[in-house]
Every structure is written in C-alpha cells, then in structure tokens.
Coordinates of N, CA and C and ligand atoms in Angstrom, one line a residue:
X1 N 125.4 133.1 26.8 CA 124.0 133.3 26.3 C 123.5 132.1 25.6
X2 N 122.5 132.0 26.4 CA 122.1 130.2 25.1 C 121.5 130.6 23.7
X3 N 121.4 129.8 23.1 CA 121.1 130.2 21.5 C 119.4 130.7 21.7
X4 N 119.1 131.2 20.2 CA 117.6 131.6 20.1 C 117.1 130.4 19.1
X5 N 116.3 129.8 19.2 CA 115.8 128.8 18.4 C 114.7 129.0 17.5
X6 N 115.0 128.7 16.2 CA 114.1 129.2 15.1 C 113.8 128.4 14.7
X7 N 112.3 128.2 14.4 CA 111.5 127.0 14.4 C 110.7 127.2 13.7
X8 N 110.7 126.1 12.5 CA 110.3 126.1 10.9 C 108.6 125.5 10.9
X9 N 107.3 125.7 10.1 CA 106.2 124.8 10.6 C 106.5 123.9 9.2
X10 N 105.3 123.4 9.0 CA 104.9 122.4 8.2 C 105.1 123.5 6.6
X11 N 105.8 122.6 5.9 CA 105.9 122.2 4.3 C 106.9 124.0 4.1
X12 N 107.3 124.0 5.3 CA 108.8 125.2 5.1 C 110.3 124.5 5.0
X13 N 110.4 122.9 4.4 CA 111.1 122.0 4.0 C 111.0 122.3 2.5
X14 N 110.1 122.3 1.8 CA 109.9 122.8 0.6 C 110.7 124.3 0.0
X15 N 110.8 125.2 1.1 CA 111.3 126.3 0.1 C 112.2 126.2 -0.7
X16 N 112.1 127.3 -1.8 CA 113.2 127.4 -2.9 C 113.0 126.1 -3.8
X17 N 111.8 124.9 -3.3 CA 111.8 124.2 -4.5 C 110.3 124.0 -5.4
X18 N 109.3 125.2 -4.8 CA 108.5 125.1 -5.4 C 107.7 126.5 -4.9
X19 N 106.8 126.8 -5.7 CA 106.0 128.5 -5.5 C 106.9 129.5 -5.1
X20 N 108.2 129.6 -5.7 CA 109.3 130.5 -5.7 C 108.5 132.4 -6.3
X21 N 107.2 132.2 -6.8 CA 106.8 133.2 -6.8 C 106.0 134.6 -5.6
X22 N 105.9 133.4 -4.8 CA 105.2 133.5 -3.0 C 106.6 133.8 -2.4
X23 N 107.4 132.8 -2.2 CA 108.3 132.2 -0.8 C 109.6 132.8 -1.5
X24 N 110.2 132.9 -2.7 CA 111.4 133.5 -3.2 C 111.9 131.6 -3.8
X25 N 113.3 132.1 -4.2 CA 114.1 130.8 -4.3 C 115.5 130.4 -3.3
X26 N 115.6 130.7 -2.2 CA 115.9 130.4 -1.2 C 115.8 129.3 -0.5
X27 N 116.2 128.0 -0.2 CA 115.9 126.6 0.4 C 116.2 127.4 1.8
X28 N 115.8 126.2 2.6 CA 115.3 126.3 4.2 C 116.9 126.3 4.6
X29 N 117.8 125.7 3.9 CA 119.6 125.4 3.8 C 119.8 127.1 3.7
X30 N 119.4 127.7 3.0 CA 119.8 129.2 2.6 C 119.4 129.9 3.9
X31 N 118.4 129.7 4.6 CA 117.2 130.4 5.0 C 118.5 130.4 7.0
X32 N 118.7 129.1 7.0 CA 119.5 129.0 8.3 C 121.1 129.5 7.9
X33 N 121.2 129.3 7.2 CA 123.2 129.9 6.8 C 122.8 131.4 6.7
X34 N 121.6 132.3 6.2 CA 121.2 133.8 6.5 C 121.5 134.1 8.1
X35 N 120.6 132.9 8.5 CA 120.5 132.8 10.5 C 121.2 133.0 11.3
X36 N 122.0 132.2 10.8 CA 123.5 132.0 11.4 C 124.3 132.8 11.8
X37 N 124.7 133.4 10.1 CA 125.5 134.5 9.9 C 124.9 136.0 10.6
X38 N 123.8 136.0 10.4 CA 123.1 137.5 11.4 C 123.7 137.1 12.5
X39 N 123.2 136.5 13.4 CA 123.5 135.8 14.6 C 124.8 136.0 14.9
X40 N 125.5 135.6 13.8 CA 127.0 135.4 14.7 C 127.5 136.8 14.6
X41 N 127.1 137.8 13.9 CA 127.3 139.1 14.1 C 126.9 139.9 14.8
X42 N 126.1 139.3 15.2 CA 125.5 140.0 17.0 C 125.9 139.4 17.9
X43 N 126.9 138.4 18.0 CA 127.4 137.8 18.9 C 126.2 136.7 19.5
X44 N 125.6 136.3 18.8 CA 124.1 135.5 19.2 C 124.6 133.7 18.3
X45 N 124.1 132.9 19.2 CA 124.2 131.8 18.0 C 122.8 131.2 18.2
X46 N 122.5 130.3 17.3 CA 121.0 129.6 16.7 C 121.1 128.1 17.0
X47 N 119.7 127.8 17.1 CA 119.1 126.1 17.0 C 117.9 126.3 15.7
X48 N 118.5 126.2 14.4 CA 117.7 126.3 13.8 C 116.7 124.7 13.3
X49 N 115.5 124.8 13.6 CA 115.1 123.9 13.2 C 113.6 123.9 12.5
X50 N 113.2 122.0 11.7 CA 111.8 122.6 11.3 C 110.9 120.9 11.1
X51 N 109.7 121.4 11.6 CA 108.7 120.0 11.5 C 107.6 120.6 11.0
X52 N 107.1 119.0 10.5 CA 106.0 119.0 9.6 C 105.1 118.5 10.7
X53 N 105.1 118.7 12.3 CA 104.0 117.8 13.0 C 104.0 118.8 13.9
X54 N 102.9 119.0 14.5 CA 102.5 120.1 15.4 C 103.2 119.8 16.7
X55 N 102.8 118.5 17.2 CA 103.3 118.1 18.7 C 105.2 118.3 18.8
X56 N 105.4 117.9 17.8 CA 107.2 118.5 17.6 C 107.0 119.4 17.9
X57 N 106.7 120.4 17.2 CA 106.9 122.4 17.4 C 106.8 122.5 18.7
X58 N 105.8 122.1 19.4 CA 105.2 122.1 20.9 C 105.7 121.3 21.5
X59 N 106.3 120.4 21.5 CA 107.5 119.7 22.3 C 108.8 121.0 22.2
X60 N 109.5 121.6 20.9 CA 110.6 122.0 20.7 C 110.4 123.4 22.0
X61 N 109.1 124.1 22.1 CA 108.9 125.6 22.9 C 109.0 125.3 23.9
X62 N 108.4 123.5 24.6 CA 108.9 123.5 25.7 C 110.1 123.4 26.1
X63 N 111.1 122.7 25.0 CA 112.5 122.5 25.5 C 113.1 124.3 25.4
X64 N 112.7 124.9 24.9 CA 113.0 126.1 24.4 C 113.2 126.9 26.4
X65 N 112.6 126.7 27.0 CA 111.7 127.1 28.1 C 113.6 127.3 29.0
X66 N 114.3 126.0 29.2 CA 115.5 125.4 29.8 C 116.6 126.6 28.7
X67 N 116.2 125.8 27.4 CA 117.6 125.7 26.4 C 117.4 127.0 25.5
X68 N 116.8 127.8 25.8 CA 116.5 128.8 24.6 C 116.7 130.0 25.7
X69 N 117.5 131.4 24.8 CA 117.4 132.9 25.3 C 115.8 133.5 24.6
X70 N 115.5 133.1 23.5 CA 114.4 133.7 22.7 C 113.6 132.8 21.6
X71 N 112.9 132.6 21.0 CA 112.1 132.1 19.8 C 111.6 133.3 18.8
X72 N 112.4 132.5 17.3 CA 111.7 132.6 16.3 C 111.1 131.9 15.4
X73 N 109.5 131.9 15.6 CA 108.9 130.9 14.8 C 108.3 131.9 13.5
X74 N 108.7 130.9 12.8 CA 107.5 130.7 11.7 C 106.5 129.1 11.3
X75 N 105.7 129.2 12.4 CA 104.7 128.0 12.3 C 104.0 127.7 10.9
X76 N 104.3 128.6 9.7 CA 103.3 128.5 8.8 C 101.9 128.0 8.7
X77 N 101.6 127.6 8.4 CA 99.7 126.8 8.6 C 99.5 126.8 9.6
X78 N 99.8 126.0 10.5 CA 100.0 125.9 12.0 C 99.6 127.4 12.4
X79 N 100.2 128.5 12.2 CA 100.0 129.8 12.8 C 98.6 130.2 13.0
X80 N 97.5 129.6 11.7 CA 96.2 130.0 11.6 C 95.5 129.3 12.4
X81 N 95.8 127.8 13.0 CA 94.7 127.0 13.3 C 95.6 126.5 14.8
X82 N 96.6 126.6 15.4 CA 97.4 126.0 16.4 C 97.1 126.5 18.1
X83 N 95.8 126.1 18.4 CA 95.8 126.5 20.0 C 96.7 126.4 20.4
X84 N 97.5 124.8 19.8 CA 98.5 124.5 20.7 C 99.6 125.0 20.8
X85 N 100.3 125.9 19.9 CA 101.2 126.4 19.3 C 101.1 128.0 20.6
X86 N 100.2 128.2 20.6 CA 99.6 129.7 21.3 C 99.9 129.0 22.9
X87 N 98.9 128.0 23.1 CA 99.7 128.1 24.5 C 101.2 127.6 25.1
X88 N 101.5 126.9 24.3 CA 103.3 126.2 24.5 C 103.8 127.6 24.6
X89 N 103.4 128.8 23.8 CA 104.5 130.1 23.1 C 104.0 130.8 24.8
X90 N 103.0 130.7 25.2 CA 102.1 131.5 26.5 C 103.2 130.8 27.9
X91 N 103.1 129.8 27.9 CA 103.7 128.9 28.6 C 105.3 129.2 28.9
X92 N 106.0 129.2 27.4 CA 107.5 129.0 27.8 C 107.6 130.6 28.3
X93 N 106.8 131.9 28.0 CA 107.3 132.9 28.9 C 108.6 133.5 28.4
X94 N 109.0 133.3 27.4 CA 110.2 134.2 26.5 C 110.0 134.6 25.8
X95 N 111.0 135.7 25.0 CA 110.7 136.6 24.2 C 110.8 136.1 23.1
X96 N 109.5 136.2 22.5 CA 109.3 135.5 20.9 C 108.8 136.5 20.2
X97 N 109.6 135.8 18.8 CA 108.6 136.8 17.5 C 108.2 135.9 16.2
X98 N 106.6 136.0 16.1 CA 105.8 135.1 14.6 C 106.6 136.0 13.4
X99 N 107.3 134.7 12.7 CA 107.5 135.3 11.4 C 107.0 135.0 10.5
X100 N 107.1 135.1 9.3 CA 106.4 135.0 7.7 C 107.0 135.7 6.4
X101 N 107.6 134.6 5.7 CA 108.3 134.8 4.8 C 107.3 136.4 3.8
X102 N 106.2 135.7 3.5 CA 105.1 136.7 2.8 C 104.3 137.9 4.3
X103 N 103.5 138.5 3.2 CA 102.9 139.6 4.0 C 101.4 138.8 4.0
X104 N 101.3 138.0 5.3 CA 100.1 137.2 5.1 C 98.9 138.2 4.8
X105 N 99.0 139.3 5.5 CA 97.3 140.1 5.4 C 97.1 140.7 3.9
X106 N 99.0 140.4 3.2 CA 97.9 140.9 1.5 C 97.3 139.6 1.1
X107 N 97.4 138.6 1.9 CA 96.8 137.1 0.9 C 95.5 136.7 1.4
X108 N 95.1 135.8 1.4 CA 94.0 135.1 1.6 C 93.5 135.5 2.6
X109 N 92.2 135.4 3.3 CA 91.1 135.6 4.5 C 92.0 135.4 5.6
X110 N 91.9 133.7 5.4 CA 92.0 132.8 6.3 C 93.5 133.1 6.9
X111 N 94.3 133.5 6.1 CA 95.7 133.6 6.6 C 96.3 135.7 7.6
X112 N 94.9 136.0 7.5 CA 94.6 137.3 8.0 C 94.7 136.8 9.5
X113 N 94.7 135.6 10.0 CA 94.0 135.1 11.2 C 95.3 134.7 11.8
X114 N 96.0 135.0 13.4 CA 96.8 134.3 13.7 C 96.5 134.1 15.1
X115 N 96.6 132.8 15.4 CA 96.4 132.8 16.7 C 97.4 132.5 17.9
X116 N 98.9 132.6 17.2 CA 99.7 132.5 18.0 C 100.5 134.1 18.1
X117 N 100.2 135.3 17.6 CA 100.0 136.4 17.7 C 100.6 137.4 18.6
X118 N 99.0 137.0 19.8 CA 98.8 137.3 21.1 C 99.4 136.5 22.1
X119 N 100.5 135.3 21.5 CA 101.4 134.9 22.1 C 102.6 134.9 22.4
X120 N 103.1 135.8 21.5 CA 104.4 136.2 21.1 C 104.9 138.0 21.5
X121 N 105.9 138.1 21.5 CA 106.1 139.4 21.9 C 105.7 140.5 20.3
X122 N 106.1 140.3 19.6 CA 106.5 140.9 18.1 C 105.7 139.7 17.2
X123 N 105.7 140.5 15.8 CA 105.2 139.8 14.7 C 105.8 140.3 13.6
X124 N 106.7 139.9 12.2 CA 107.6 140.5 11.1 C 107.0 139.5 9.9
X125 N 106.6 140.0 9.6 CA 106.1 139.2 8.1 C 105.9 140.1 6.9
X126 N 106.5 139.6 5.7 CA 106.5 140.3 4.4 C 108.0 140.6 3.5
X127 N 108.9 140.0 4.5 CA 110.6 141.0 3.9 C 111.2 139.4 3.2
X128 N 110.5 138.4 3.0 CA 111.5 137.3 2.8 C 112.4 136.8 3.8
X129 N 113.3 136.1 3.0 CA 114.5 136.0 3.7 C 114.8 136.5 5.1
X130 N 114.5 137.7 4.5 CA 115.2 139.0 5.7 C 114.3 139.3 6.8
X131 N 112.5 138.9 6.6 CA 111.9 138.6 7.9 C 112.7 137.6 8.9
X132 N 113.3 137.0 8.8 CA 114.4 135.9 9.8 C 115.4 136.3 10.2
X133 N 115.9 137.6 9.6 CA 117.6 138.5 10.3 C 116.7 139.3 10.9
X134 N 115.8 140.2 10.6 CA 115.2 140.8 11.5 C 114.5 140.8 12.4
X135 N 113.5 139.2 12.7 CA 113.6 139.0 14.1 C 114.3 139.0 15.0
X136 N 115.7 137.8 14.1 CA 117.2 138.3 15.1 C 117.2 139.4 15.6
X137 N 117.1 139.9 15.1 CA 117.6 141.9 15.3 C 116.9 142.2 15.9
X138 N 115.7 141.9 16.1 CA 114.6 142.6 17.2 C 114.6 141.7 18.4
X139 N 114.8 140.5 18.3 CA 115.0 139.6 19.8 C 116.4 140.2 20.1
X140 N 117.2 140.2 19.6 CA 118.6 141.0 20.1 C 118.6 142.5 21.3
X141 N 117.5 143.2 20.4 CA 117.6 144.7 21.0 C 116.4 144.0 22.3
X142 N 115.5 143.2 22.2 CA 114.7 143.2 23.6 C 115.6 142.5 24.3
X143 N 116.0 141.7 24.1 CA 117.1 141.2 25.1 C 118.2 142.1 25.6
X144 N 118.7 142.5 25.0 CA 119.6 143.6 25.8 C 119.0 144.6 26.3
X145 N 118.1 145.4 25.9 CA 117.1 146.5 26.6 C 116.6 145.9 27.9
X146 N 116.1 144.5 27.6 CA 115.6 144.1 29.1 C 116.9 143.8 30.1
X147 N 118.2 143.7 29.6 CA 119.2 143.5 30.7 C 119.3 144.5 31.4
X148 N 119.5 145.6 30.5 CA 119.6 147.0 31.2 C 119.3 147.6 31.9
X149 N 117.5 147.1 32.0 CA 116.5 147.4 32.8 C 116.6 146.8 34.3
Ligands
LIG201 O1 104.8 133.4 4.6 C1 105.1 132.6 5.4 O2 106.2 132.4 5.9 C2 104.0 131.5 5.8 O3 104.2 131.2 7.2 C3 104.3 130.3 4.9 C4 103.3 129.2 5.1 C5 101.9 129.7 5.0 O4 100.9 128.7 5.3 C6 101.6 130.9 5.9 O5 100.3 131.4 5.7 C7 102.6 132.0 5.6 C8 103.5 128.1 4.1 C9 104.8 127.5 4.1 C10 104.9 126.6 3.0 O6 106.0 126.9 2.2 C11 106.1 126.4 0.9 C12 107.2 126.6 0.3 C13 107.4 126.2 -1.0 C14 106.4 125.5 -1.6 C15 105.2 125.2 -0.9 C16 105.1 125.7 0.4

C-alpha cells in the first residue's frame, strides 16, 4: 500500500511554539510521531510533510497522484484563499480529507470560507492533535470500504 501523505500549509512550522492557546502545545515533531504511530496501527505508513509556499503544496498533490494511497492536508491560510490548492486536490483524484487543528467556523468570518472543501472527500476540524489520527481513521475505512466494493 503506498503511504498517505500529510501535508502541513504555511506557519504550521510554528506549532507548540507560539498561540498554544488556539493550536495546543504540540510541535509539528509531535504532530507527525501522533501520525506515525496511528498509521502504523492500521497497518498504514506516512509522508508527513510541510511548506510555507503554495506552489510546494501543489507540486507535493501532484506527486501525491503516482506516490500517495490518500491525502491529508491541512493547508492552513492557504485553505481560505488557494484556487490552486482546490484544483491540484480536484486533479490528483484521491481520497482526501481538509484538516484543522481548531474549529475554524467558531473563529473568524474569513476562516468560515474554504475553498479546497469541495475538493476533498471529508473535512475534520476542531479535535487538535487528534483531527490528524482521525483523518487517518477515516482515509483508512474509505479505503478499505472502496476495496470491497
Ligand atoms: O486550525 C488549523 O489547523 C488552521 O488550519 C491553522 C492555520 C489557520 O490559518 C487556519 O485558519 C486554521 C494557521 C496555522 C498557523 O499555526 C500557527 C501555530 C503557532 C503559531 C502561529 C501559527
């Protein structure tokens, strides 16, 4: 099975070292050793990674397309304003899920807004940490649901 690749946006390099009251105290180091470990309990392994540049992210979905069973992103900022991000996710045609550390729709307007969304299979935001094992968990069961089919 090839890995599922989780893919970090801009200034999710920063967790655990700053607005620990938003994001928790967890570093992006914590955030993939959580990944890992789900993963290898499902018998699943990871390409966890993360950019601060949009064309990366959208270069990494296309390689995703070849080298990836599934995507989990969390684009952060990116998520609100990224056509590009929406069609790369439209394009590669796998089973993805938007994640988010916070529950974007208790926060701000602007972050009510996603437009990679409607590109993805699923959407999990609000549980911390554990929004990132539970995509696992949910790319797991559609993957296997759709073998069976
Ligand atoms: O809740 C999430 O996971 C977000 O994707 C995080 C993004 C934010 O723009 C989205 O609206 C929701 C921000 C990631 C930045 O993370 C930081 C962590 C520590 C300090 C500063 C930023």
């Amino acid at each position: 099975m090839k890995p599922i690749f989780v893919l970090n946006g801009p200034n999710l390099n920063l967790l655990g070292l700053r607005e620990p009251a938003i994001y928790g105290a967890a570093t992006l180091k914590d955030v993939e050793a959580r990944c890992r470990d789900h993963a290898a309990s499902l018998g699943l392994t990871i390409d966890f990674r993360q950019s601060n540049h949009e064309g990366e992210l959208v270069s990494w979905i296309h390689e995703a397309r070849d080298k990836a069973s599934a995507i989990a992103i969390n684009a952060g900022a990116y998520t609100h304003t990224s056509v590009a991000l929406h069609d790369a996710l439209k394009a590669a045609d796998l089973p993805a899920v938007e994640v988010h550390l916070s529950n974007v729709h208790k926060r701000e307007a602007f972050r009510h807004v996603t437009l990679i969304a409607p590109a993805v299979t699923g959407v999990i935001c609000g549980f911390g940490v554990d929004s990132y094992t539970l995509a696992i968990t949910a790319l797991h069961f559609h993957i296997t649901a759709n073998k069976k089919g």
